[in-house]
mmCIF file of N, CA and C in Angstrom:
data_model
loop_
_atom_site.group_PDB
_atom_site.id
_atom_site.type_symbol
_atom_site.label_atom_id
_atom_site.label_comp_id
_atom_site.label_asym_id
_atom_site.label_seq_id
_atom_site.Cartn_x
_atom_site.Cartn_y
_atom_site.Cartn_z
ATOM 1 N N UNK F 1 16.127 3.980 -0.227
ATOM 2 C CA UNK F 1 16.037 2.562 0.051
ATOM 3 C C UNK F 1 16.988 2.185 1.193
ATOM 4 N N UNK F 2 18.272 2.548 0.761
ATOM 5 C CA UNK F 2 19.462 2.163 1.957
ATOM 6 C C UNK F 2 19.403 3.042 3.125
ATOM 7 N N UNK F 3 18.625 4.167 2.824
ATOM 8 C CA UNK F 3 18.129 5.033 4.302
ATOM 9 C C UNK F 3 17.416 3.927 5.795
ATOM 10 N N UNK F 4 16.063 3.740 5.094
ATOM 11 C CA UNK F 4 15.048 3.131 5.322
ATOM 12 C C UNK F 4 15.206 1.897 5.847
ATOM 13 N N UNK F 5 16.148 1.030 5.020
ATOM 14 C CA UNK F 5 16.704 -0.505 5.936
ATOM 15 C C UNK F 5 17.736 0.006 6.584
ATOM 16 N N UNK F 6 18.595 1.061 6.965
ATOM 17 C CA UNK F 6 19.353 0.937 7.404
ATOM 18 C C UNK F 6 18.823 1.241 8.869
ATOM 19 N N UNK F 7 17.705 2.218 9.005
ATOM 20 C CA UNK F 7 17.166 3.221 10.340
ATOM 21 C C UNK F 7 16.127 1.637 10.897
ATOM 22 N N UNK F 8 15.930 0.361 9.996
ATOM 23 C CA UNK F 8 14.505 -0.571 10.432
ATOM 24 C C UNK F 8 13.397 0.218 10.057
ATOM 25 N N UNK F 9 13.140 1.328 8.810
ATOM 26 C CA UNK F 9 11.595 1.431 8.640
ATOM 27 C C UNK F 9 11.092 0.088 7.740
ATOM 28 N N UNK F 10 9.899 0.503 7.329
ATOM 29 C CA UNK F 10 8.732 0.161 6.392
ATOM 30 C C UNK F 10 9.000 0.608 5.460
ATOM 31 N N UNK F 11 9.090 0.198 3.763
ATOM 32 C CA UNK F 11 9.074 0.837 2.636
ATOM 33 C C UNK F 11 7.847 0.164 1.794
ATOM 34 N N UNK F 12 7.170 1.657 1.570
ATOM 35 C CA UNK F 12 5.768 0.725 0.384
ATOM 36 C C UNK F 12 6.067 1.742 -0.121
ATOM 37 N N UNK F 13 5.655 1.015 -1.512
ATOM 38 C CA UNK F 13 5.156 1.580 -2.564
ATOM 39 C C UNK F 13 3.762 2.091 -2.953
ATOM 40 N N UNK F 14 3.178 3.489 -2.893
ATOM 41 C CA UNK F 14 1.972 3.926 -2.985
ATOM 42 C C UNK F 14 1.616 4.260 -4.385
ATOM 43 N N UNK F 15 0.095 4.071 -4.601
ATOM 44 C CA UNK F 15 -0.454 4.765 -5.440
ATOM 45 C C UNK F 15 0.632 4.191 -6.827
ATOM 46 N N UNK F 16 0.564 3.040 -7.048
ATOM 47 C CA UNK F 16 1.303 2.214 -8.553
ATOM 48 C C UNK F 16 0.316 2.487 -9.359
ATOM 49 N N UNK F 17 1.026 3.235 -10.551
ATOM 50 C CA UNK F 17 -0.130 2.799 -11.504
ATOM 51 C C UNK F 17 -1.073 4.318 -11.666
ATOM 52 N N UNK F 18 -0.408 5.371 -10.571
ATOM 53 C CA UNK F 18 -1.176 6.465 -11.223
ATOM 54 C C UNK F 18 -1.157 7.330 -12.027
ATOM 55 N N UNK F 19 0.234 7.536 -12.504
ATOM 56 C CA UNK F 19 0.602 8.088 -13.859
ATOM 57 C C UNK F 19 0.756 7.731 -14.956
ATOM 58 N N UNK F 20 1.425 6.411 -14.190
ATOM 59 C CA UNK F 20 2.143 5.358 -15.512
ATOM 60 C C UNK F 20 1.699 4.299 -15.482
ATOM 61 N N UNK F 21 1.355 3.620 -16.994
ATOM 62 C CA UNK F 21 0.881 2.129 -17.021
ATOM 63 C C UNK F 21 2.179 1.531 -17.012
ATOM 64 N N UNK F 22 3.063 1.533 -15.908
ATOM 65 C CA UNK F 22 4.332 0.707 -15.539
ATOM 66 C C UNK F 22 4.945 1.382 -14.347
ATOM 67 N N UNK F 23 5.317 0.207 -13.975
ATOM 68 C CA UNK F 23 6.374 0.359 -12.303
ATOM 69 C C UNK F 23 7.537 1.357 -13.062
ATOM 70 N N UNK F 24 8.073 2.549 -12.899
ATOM 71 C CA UNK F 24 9.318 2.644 -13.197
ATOM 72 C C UNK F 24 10.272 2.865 -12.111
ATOM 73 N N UNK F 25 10.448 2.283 -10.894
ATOM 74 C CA UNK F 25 11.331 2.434 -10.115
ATOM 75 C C UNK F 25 11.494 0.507 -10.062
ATOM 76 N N UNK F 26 12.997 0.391 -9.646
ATOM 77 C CA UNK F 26 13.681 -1.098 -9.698
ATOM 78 C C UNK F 26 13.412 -1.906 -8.731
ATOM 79 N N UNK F 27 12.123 -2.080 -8.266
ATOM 80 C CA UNK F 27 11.832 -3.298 -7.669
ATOM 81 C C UNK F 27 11.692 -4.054 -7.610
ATOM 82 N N UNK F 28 12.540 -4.675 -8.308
ATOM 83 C CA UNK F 28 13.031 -5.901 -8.446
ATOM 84 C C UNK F 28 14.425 -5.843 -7.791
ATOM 85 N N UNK F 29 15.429 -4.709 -7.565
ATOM 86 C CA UNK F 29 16.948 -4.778 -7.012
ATOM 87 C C UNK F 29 16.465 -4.271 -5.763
ATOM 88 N N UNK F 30 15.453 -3.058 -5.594
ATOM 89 C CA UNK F 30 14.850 -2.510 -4.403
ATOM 90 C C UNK F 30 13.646 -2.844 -3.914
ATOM 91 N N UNK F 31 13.245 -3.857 -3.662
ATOM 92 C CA UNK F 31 12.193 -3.736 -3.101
ATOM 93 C C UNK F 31 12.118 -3.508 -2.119
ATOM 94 N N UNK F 32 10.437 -2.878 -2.018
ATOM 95 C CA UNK F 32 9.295 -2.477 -0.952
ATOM 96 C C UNK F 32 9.519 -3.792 -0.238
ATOM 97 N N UNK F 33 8.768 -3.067 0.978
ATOM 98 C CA UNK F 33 8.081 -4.222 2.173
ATOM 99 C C UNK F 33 6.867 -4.771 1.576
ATOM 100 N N UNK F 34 6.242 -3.511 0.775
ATOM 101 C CA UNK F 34 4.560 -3.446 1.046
ATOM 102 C C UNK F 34 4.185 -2.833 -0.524
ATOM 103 N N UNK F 35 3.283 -3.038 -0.875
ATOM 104 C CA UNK F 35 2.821 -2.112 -2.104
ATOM 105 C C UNK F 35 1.269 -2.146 -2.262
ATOM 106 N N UNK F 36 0.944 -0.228 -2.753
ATOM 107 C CA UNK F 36 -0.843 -0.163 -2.126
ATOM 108 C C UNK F 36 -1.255 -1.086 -3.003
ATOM 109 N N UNK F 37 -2.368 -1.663 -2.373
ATOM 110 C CA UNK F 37 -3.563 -2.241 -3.355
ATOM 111 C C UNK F 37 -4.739 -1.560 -3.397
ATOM 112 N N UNK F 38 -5.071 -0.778 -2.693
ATOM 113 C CA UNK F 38 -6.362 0.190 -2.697
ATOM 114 C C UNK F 38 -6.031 1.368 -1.911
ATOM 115 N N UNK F 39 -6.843 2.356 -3.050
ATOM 116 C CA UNK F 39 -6.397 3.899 -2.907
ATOM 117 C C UNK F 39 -7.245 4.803 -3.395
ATOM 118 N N UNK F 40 -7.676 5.890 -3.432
ATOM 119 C CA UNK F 40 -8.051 6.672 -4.318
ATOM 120 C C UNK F 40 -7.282 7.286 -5.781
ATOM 121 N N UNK F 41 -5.775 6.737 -5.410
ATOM 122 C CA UNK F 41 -4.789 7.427 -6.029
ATOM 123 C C UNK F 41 -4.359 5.857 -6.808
ATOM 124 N N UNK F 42 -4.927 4.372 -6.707
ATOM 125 C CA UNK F 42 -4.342 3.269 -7.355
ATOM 126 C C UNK F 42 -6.000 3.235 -7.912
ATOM 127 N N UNK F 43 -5.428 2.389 -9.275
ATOM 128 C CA UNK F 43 -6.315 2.546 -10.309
ATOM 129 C C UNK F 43 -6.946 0.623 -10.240
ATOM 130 N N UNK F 44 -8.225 0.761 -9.853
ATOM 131 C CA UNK F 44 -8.833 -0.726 -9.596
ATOM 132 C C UNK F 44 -8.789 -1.338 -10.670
ATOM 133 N N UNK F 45 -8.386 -1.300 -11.871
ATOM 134 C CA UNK F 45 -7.936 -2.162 -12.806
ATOM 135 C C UNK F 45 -6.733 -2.463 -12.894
ATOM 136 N N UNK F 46 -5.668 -2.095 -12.196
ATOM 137 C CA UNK F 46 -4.558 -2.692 -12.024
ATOM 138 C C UNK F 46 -4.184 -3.248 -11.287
ATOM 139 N N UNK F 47 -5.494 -3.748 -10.016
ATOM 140 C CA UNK F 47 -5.676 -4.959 -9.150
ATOM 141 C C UNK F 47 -4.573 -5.938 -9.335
ATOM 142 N N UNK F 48 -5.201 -6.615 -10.316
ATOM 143 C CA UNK F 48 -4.605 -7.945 -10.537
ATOM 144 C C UNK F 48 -3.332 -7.974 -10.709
ATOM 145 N N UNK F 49 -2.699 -6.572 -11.499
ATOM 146 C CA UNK F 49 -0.882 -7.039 -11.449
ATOM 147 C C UNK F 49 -0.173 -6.530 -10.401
ATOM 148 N N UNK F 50 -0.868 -5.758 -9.552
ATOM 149 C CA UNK F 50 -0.412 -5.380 -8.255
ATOM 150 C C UNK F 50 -0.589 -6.642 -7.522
ATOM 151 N N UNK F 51 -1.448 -7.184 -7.038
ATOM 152 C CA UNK F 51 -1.439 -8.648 -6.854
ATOM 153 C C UNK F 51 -0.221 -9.213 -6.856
ATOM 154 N N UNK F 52 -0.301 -9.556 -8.843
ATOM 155 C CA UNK F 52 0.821 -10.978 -9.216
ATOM 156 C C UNK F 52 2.097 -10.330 -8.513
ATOM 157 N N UNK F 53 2.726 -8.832 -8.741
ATOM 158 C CA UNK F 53 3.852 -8.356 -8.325
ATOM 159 C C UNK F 53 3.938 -8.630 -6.868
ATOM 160 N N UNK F 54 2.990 -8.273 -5.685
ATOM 161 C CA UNK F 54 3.214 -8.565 -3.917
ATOM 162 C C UNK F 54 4.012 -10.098 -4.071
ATOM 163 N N UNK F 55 3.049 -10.814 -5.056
ATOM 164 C CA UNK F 55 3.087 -12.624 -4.914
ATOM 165 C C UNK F 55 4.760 -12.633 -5.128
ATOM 166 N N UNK F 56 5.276 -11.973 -6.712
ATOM 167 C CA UNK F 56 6.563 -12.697 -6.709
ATOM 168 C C UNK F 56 7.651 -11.805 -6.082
ATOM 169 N N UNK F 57 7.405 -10.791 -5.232
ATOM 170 C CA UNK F 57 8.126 -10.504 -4.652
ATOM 171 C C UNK F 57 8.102 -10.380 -3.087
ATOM 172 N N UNK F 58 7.000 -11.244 -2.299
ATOM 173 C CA UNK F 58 6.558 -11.329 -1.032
ATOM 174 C C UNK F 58 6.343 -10.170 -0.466
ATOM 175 N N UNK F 59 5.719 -9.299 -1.034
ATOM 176 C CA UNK F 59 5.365 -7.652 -1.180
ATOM 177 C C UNK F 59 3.469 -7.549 0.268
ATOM 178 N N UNK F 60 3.686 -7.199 1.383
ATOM 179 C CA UNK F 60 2.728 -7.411 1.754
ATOM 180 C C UNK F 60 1.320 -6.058 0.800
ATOM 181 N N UNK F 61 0.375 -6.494 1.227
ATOM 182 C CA UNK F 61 -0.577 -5.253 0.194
ATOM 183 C C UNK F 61 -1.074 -4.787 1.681
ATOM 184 N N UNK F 62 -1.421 -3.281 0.758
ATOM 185 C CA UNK F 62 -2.364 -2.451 1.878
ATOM 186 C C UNK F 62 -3.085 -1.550 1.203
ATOM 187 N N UNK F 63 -4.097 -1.015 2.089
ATOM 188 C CA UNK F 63 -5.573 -0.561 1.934
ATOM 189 C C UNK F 63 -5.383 1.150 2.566
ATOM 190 N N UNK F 64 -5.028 2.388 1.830
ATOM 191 C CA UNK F 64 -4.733 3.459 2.407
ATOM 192 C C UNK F 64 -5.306 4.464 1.661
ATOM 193 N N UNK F 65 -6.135 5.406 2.425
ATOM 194 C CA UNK F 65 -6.916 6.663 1.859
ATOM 195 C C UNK F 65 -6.377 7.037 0.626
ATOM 196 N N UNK F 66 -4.705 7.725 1.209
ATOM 197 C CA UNK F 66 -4.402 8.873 0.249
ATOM 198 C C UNK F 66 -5.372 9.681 0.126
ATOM 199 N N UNK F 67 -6.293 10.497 0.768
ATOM 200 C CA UNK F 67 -7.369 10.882 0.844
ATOM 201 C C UNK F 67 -6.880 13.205 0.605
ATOM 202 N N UNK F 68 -7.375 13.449 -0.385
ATOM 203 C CA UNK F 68 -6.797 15.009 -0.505
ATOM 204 C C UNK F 68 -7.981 15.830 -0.101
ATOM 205 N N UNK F 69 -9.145 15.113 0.595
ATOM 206 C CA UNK F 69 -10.021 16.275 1.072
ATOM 207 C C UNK F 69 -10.512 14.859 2.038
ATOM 208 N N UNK F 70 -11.456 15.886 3.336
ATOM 209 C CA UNK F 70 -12.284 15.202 4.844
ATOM 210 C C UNK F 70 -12.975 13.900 3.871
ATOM 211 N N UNK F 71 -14.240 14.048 3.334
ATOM 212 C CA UNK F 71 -14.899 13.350 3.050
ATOM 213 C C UNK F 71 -14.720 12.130 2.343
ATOM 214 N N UNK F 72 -13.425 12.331 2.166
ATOM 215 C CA UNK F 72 -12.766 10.496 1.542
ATOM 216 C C UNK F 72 -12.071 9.965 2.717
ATOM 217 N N UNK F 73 -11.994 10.144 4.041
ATOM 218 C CA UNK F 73 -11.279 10.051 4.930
ATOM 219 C C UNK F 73 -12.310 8.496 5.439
ATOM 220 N N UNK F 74 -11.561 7.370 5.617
ATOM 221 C CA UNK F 74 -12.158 6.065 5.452
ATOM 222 C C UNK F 74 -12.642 5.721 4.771
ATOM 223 N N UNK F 75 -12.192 5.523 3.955
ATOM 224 C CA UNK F 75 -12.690 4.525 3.009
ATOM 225 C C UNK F 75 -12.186 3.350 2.589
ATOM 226 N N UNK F 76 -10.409 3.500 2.441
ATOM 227 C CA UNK F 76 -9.840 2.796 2.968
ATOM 228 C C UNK F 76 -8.919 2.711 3.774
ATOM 229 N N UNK F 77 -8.500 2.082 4.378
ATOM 230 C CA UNK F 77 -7.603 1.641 6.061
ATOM 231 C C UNK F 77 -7.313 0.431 6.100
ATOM 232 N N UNK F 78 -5.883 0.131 6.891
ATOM 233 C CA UNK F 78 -5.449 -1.250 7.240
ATOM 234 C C UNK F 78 -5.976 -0.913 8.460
ATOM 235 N N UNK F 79 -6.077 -2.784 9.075
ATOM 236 C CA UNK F 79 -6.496 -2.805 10.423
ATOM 237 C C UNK F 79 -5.717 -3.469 11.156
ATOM 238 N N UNK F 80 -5.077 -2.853 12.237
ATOM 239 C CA UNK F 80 -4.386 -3.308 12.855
ATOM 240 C C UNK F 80 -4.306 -3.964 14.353
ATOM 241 N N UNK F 81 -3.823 -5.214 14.494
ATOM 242 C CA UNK F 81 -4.554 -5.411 16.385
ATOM 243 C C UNK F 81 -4.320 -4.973 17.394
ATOM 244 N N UNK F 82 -5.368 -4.991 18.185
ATOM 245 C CA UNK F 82 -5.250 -4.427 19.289
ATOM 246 C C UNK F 82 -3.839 -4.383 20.123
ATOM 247 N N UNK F 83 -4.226 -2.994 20.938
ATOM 248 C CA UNK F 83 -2.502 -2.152 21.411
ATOM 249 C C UNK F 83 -1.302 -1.727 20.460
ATOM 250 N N UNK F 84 -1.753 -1.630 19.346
ATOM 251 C CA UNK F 84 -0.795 -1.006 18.487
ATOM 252 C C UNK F 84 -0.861 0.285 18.747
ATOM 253 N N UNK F 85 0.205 0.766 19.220
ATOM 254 C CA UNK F 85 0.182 2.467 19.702
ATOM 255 C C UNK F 85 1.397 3.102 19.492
ATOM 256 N N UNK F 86 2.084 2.749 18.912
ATOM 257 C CA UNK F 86 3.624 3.878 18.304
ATOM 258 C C UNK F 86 3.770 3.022 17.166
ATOM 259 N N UNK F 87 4.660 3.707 16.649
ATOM 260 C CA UNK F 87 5.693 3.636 15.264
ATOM 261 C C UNK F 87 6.291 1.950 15.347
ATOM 262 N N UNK F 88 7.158 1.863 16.125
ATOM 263 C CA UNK F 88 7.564 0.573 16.708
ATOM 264 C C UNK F 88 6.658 -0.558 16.266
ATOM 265 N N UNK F 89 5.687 -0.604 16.699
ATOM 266 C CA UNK F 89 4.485 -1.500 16.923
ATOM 267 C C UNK F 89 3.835 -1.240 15.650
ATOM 268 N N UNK F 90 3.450 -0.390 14.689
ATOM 269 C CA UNK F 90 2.940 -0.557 13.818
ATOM 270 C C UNK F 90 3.868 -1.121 12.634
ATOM 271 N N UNK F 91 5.059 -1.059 12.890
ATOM 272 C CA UNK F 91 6.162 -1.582 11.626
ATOM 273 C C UNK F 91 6.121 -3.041 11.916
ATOM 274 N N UNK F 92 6.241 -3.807 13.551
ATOM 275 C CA UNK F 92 6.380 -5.033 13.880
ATOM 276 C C UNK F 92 4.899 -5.425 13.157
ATOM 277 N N UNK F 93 3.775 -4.844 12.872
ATOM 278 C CA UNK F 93 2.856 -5.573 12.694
ATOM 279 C C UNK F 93 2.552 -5.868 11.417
ATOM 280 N N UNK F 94 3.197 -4.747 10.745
ATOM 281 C CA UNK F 94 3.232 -4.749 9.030
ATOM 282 C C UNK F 94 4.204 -5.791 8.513
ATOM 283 N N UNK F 95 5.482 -6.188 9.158
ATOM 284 C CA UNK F 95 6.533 -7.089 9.105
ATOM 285 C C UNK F 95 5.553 -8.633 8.911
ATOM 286 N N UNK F 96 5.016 -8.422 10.291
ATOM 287 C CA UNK F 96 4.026 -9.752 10.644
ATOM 288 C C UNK F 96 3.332 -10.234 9.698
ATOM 289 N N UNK F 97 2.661 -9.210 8.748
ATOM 290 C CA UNK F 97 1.505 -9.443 8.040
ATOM 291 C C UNK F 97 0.182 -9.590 9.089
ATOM 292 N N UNK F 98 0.552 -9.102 10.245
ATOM 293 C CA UNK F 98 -0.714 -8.575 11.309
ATOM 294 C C UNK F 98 -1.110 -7.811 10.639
ATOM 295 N N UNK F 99 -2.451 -7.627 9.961
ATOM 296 C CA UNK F 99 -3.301 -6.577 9.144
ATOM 297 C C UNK F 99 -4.377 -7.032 8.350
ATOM 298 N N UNK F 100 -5.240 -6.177 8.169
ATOM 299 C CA UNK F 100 -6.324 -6.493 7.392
ATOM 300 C C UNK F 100 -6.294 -4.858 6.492
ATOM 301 N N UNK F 101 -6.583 -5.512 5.755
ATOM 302 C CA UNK F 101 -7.155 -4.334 4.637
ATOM 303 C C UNK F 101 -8.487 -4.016 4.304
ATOM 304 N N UNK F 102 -8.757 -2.521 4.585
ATOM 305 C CA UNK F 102 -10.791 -2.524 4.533
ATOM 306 C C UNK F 102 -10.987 -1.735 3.588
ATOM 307 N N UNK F 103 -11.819 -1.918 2.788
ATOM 308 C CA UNK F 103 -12.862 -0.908 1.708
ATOM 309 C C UNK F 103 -13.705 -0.999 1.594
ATOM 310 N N UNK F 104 -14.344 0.177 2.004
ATOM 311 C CA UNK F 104 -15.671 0.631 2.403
ATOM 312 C C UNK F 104 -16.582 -0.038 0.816
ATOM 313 N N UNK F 105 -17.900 -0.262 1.041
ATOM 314 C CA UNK F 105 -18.781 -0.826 0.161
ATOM 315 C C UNK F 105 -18.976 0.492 -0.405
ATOM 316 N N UNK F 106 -18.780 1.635 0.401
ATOM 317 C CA UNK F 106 -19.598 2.874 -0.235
ATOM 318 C C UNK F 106 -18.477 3.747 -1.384
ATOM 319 N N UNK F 107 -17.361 2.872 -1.570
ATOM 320 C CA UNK F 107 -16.640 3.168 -2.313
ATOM 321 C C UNK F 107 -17.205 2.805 -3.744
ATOM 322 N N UNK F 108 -17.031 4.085 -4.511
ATOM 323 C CA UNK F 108 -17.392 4.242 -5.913
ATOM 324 C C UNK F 108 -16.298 3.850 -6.739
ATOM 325 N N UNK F 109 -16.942 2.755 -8.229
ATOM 326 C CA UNK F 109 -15.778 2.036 -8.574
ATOM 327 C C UNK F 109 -15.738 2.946 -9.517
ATOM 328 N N UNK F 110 -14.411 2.859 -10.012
ATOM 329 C CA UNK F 110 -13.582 4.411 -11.197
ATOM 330 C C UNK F 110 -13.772 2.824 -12.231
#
Protein backbone atom coordinates (compact mmCIF):
# COMPACT_ATOMS: atom_id res chain seq x y z
CA UNK A 1 0.00 0.00 0.00
CA UNK A 2 2.71 2.55 1.29
CA UNK A 3 4.89 1.29 -1.74
CA UNK A 4 2.32 2.25 -4.32
CA UNK A 5 1.27 5.88 -2.88
CA UNK A 6 4.49 6.54 -2.18
CA UNK A 7 6.07 5.77 -6.12
CA UNK A 8 2.09 7.75 -7.45
CA UNK A 9 0.77 4.24 -8.73
CA UNK A 10 -2.83 2.93 -9.10
CA UNK A 11 -4.01 0.40 -6.47
CA UNK A 12 -7.14 -1.93 -7.36
CA UNK A 13 -8.38 -4.46 -6.00
CA UNK A 14 -8.98 -7.54 -8.45
CA UNK A 15 -11.08 -10.39 -8.73
CA UNK A 16 -13.17 -9.67 -4.94
CA UNK A 17 -15.07 -12.28 -4.13
CA UNK A 18 -13.21 -15.21 -5.72
CA UNK A 19 -12.38 -17.33 -2.96
CA UNK A 20 -14.01 -15.71 -0.26
CA UNK A 21 -17.56 -14.59 0.39
CA UNK A 22 -15.70 -11.50 2.17
CA UNK A 23 -13.14 -8.70 1.56
CA UNK A 24 -10.35 -9.91 3.89
CA UNK A 25 -7.80 -7.31 3.35
CA UNK A 26 -8.46 -3.64 5.40
CA UNK A 27 -9.99 -1.46 3.10
CA UNK A 28 -11.32 0.44 4.95
CA UNK A 29 -7.57 1.76 6.64
CA UNK A 30 -6.11 0.84 2.99
CA UNK A 31 -7.85 1.60 0.41
CA UNK A 32 -7.74 0.90 -3.35
CA UNK A 33 -8.07 3.57 -6.00
CA UNK A 34 -10.22 1.15 -7.94
CA UNK A 35 -11.92 -2.24 -7.35
CA UNK A 36 -12.87 -4.95 -10.35
CA UNK A 37 -16.41 -5.03 -11.14
CA UNK A 38 -16.21 -7.42 -14.04
CA UNK A 39 -13.95 -10.32 -14.58
CA UNK A 40 -13.84 -13.76 -15.34
CA UNK A 41 -12.24 -14.19 -11.96
CA UNK A 42 -15.28 -11.69 -10.02
CA UNK A 43 -18.35 -13.51 -9.37
CA UNK A 44 -21.60 -11.52 -11.10
CA UNK A 45 -23.54 -11.97 -8.06
CA UNK A 46 -21.48 -9.98 -6.03
CA UNK A 47 -22.22 -7.03 -8.35
CA UNK A 48 -24.16 -5.22 -6.13
CA UNK A 49 -21.80 -5.15 -2.97
CA UNK A 50 -18.91 -4.41 -5.04
CA UNK A 51 -20.95 -1.52 -6.15
CA UNK A 52 -22.23 -0.36 -2.52
CA UNK A 53 -18.31 -0.78 -1.37
CA UNK A 54 -16.70 1.68 -4.73
CA UNK A 55 -19.86 4.10 -3.44
CA UNK A 56 -18.70 4.31 0.29
CA UNK A 57 -15.37 4.38 -0.33
CA UNK A 58 -15.08 6.53 -3.72
CA UNK A 59 -13.51 3.29 -5.14
CA UNK A 60 -13.51 3.89 -9.05
CA UNK A 61 -14.85 0.27 -10.79
CA UNK A 62 -13.31 -1.47 -13.71
CA UNK A 63 -13.98 -3.95 -16.41
CA UNK A 64 -10.68 -6.39 -16.82
CA UNK A 65 -10.19 -9.84 -18.61
CA UNK A 66 -8.05 -11.56 -16.10
CA UNK A 67 -8.24 -13.73 -19.01
CA UNK A 68 -5.91 -17.39 -18.42
CA UNK A 69 -6.26 -18.53 -22.04
CA UNK A 70 -6.47 -16.34 -26.00
CA UNK A 71 -10.09 -16.87 -26.38
CA UNK A 72 -11.37 -14.88 -23.33
CA UNK A 73 -9.14 -12.10 -24.41
CA UNK A 74 -11.96 -9.13 -24.70
CA UNK A 75 -14.45 -9.55 -23.19
CA UNK A 76 -13.88 -7.32 -20.79
CA UNK A 77 -11.79 -3.92 -21.01
CA UNK A 78 -11.79 -0.36 -19.72
CA UNK A 79 -11.87 2.26 -22.32
CA UNK A 80 -9.76 4.75 -22.31
CA UNK A 81 -9.50 8.28 -24.40
CA UNK A 82 -7.88 8.96 -27.01
CA UNK A 83 -3.76 9.41 -26.82
CA UNK A 84 -3.42 7.47 -23.84
CA UNK A 85 -0.03 5.90 -24.55
CA UNK A 86 2.26 5.22 -21.37
CA UNK A 87 1.87 4.37 -17.81
CA UNK A 88 1.72 8.12 -16.86
CA UNK A 89 -1.34 8.74 -18.88
CA UNK A 90 -3.16 5.74 -18.11
CA UNK A 91 -2.96 6.35 -14.13
CA UNK A 92 -3.95 10.28 -14.86
CA UNK A 93 -6.97 8.81 -16.54
CA UNK A 94 -7.99 6.23 -13.98
CA UNK A 95 -7.48 9.15 -11.22
CA UNK A 96 -9.94 11.16 -13.59
CA UNK A 97 -12.50 8.58 -13.75
CA UNK A 98 -11.69 9.05 -17.69
CA UNK A 99 -13.00 5.44 -18.48
CA UNK A 100 -15.60 3.35 -19.53
CA UNK A 101 -16.04 -0.12 -18.69
CA UNK A 102 -17.10 -2.77 -21.58
CA UNK A 103 -18.66 -6.30 -21.50
CA UNK A 104 -19.01 -8.01 -24.27
CA UNK A 105 -22.89 -9.26 -24.79
CA UNK A 106 -21.19 -12.52 -25.77
CA UNK A 107 -20.24 -12.92 -22.29
CA UNK A 108 -21.74 -16.04 -20.64
CA UNK A 109 -23.48 -15.36 -17.31
CA UNK A 110 -21.91 -17.89 -14.39
Amino acid sequence: YHCVRGSGGFLILAHPYRYHTAITADIEQYPPDAIELHSYNTPPSAEAEIRAIAARLGLRLLSNTDAHSSERLGNYYNILPDGVCDEAAVIASLRAGQIELFQSDLVAVR
